[in-house]
PDB file of C-alpha atoms in Angstrom:
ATOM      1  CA  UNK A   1     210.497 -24.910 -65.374  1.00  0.00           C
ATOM      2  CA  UNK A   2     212.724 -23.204 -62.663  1.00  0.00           C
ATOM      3  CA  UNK A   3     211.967 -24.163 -58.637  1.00  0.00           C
ATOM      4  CA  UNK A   4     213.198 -23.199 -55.742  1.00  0.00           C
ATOM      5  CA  UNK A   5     214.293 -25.888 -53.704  1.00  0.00           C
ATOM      6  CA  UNK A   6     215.600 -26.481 -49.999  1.00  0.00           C
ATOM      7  CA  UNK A   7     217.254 -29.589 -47.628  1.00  0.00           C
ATOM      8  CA  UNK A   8     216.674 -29.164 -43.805  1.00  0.00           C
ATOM      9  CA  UNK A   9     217.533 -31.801 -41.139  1.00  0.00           C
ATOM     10  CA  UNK A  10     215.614 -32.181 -38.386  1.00  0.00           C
ATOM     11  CA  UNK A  11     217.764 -30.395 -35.100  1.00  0.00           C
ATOM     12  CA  UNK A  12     219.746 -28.737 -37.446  1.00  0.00           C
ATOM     13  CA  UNK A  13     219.414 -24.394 -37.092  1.00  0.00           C
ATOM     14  CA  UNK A  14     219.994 -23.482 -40.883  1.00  0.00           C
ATOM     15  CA  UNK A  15     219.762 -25.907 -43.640  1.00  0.00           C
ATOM     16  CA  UNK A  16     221.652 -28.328 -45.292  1.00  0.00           C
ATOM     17  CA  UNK A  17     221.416 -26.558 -48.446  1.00  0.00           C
ATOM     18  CA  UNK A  18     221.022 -22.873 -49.181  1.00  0.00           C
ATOM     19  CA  UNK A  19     217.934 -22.156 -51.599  1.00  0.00           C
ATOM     20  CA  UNK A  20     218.656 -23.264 -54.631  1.00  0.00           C
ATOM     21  CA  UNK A  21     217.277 -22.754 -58.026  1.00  0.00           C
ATOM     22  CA  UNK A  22     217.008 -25.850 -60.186  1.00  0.00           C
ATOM     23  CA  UNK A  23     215.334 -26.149 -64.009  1.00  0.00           C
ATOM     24  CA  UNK A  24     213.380 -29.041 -64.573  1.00  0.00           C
ATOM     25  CA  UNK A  25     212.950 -30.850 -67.869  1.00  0.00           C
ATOM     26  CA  UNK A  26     209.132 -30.555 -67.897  1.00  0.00           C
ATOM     27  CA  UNK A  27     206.828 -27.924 -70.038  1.00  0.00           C
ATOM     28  CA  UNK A  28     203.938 -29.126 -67.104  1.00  0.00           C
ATOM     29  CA  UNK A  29     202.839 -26.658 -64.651  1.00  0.00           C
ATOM     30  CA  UNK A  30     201.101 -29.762 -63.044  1.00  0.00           C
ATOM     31  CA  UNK A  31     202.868 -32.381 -61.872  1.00  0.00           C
ATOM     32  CA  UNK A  32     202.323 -35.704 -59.393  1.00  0.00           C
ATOM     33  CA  UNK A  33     204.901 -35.864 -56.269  1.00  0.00           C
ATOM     34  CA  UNK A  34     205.712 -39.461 -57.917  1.00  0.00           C
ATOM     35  CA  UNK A  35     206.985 -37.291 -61.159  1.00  0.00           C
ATOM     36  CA  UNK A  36     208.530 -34.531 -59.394  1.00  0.00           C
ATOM     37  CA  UNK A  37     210.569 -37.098 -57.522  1.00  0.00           C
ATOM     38  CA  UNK A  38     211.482 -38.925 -60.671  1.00  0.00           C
ATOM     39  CA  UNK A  39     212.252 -34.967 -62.216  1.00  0.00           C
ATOM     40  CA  UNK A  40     214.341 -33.818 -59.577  1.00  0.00           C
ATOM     41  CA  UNK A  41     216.573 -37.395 -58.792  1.00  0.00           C
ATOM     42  CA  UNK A  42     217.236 -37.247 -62.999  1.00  0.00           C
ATOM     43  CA  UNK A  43     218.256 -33.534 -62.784  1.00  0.00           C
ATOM     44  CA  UNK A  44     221.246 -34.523 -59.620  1.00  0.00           C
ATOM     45  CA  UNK A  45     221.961 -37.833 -61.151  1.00  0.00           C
ATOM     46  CA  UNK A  46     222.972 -35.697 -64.225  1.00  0.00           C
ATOM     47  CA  UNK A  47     224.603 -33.060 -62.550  1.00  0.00           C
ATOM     48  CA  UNK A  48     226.491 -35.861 -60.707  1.00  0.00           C
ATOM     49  CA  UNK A  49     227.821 -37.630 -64.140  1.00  0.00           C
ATOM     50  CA  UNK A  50     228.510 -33.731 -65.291  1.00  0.00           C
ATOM     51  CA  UNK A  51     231.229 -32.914 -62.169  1.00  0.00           C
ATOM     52  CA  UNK A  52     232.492 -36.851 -62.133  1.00  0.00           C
ATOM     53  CA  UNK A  53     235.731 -37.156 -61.900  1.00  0.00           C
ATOM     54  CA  UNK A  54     238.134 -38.159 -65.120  1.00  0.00           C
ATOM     55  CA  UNK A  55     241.186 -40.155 -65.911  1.00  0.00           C
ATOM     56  CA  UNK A  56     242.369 -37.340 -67.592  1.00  0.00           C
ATOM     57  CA  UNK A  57     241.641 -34.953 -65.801  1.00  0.00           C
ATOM     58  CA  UNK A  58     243.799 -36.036 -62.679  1.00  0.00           C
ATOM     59  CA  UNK A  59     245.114 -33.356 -60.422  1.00  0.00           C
ATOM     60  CA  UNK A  60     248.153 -34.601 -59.595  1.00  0.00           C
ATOM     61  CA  UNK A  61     249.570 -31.187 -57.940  1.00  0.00           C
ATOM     62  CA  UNK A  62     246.243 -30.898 -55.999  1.00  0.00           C
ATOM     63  CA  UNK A  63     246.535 -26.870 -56.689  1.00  0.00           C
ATOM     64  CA  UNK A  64     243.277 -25.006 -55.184  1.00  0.00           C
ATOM     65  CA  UNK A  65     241.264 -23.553 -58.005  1.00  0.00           C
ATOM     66  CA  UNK A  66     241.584 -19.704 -57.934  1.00  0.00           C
ATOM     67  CA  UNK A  67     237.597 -19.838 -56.901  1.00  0.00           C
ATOM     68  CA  UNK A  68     238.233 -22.057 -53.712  1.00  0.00           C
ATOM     69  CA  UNK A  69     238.339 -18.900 -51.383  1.00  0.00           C
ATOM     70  CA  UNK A  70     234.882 -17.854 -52.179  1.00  0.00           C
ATOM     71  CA  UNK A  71     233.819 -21.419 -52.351  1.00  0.00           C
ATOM     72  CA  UNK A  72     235.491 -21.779 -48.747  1.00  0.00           C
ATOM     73  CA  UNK A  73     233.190 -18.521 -47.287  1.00  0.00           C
ATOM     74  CA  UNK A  74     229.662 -19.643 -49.202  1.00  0.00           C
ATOM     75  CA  UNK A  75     229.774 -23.388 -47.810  1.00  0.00           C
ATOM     76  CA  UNK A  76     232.249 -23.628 -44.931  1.00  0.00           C
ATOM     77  CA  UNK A  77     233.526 -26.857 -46.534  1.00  0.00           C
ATOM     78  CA  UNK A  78     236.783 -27.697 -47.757  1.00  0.00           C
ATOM     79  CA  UNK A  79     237.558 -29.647 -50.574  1.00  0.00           C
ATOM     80  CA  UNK A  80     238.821 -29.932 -53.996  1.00  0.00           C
ATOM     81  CA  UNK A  81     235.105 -29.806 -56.169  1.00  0.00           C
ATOM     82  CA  UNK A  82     236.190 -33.126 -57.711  1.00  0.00           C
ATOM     83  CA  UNK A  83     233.904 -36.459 -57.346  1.00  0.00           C
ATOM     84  CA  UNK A  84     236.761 -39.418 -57.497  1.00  0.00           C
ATOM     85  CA  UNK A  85     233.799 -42.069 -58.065  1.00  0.00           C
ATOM     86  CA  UNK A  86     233.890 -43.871 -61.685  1.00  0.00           C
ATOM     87  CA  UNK A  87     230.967 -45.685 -61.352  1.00  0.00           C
ATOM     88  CA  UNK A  88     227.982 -44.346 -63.252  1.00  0.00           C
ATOM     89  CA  UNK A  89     224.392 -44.327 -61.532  1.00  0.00           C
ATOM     90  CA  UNK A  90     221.229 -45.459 -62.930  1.00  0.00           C
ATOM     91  CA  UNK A  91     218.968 -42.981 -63.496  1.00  0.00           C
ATOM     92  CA  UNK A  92     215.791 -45.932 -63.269  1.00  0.00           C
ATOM     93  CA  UNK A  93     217.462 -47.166 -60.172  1.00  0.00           C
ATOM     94  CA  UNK A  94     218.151 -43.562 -58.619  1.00  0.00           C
ATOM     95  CA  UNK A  95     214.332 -42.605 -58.767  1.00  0.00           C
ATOM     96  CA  UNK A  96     212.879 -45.607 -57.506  1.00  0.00           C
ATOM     97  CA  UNK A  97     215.022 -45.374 -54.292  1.00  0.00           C
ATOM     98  CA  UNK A  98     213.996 -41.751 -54.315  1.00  0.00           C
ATOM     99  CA  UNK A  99     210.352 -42.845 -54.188  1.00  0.00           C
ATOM    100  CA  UNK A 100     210.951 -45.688 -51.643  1.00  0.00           C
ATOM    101  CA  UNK A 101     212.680 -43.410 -49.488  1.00  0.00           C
ATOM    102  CA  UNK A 102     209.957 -41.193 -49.847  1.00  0.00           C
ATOM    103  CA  UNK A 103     206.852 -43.714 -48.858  1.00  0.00           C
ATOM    104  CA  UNK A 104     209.019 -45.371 -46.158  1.00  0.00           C
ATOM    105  CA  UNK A 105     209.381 -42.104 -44.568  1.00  0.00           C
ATOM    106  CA  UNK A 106     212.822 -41.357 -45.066  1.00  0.00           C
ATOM    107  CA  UNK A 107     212.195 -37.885 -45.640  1.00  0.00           C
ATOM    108  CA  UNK A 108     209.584 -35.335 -45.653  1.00  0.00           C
ATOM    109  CA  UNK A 109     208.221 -32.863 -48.825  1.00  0.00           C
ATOM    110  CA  UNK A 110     206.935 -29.621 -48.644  1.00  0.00           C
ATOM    111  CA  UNK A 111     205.398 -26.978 -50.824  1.00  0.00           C
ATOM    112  CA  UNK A 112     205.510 -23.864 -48.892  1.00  0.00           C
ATOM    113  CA  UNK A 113     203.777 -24.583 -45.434  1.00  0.00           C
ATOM    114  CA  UNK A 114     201.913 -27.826 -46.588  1.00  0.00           C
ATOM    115  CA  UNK A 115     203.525 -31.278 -46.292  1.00  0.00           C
ATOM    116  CA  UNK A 116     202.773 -33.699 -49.524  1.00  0.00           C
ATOM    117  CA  UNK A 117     202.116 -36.736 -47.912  1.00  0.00           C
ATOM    118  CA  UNK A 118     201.110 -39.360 -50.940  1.00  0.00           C
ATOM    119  CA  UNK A 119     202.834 -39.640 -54.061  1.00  0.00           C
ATOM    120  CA  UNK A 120     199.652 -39.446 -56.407  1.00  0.00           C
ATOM    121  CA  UNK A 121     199.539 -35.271 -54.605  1.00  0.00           C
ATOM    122  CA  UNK A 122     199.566 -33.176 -57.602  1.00  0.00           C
ATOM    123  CA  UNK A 123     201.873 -30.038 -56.743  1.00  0.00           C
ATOM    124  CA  UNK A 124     201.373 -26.603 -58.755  1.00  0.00           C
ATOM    125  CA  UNK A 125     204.804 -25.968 -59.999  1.00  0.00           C
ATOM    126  CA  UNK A 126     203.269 -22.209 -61.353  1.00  0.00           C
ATOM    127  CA  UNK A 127     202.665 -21.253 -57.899  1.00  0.00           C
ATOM    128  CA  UNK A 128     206.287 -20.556 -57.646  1.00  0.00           C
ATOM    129  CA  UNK A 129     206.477 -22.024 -53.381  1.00  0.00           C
ATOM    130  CA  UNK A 130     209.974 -23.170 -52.240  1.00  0.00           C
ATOM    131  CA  UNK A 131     209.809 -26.909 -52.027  1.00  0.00           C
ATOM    132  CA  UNK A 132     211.903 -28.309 -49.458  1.00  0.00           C
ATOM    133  CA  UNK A 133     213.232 -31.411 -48.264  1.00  0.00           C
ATOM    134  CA  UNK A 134     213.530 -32.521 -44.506  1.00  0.00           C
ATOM    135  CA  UNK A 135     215.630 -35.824 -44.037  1.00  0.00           C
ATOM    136  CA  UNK A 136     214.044 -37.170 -41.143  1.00  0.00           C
ATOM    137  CA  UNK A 137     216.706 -38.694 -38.441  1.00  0.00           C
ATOM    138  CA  UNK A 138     215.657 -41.625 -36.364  1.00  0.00           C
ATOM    139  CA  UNK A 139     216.860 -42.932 -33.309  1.00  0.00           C
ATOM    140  CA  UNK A 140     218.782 -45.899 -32.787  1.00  0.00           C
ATOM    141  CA  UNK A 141     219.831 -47.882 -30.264  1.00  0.00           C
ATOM    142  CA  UNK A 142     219.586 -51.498 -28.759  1.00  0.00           C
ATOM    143  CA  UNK A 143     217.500 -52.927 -25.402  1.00  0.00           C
ATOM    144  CA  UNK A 144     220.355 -54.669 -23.074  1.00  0.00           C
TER     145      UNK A 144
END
């Protein structure tokens, strides 16, 4: 099932993300925010082990690929598209921090204009709305 998702930061003008389209592994038009949590955290942990970085695959003339330019223009970051971390993440792991993050507050969900608060909310992937994701930013500071 393909979705449109977003990341916005609260104070931020244009998103962390553009709009992206991901596919899901589900066949369910119907889904709890608990499982679309679990869904979405598998899909980036497996991206994630997919653009890992390899012993053999070292770059040891650090050459830009002949795609960085356009790369460069679409996300106004440089770097090298290589992830230099060996260590491999648990999936399990991944989507239960996903979901505490998510009941602690850490970040907001939306379908469209309405905010998902609880994780039993059953969200109508059919209906084709842009989810998005706002990473909520708290203050800190100390009382001296």
């Amino acid at each position: 099932m393909n979705i449109n998702i977003s990341v916005k930061q609260l104070g931020k003008k244009h998103p962390v993300l553009q709009e992206k389209s991901i596919s899901l592994d589900t066949s369910d038009s119907v889904v709890s925010v608990r499982t679309f949590l679990e869904l979405i955290v598998k899909h980036q942990v497996e991206l994630f082990h997919a653009s890992s970085f390899e012993w053999e695959d070292e770059d040891t003339i650090h050459l830009p690929k002949e795609n960085y330019l356009p790369i460069l223009t679409d996300t106004g970051k440089v770097g090298f598209g290589a992830v230099y971390n060996h260590n491999k993440v648990d999936i399990a792991k991944a989507q239960e921090n996903a979901i505490v993050a998510f009941e602690d507050g850490l970040y907001a969900l939306f379908q469209g204009d309405d905010q998902l608060e609880s994780l039993n909310h059953e969200i109508d992937l059919s209906q084709n709305k842009s989810i998005t994701f706002i990473r909520l930013t708290f203050l800190a500071g100390s009382y001296w």
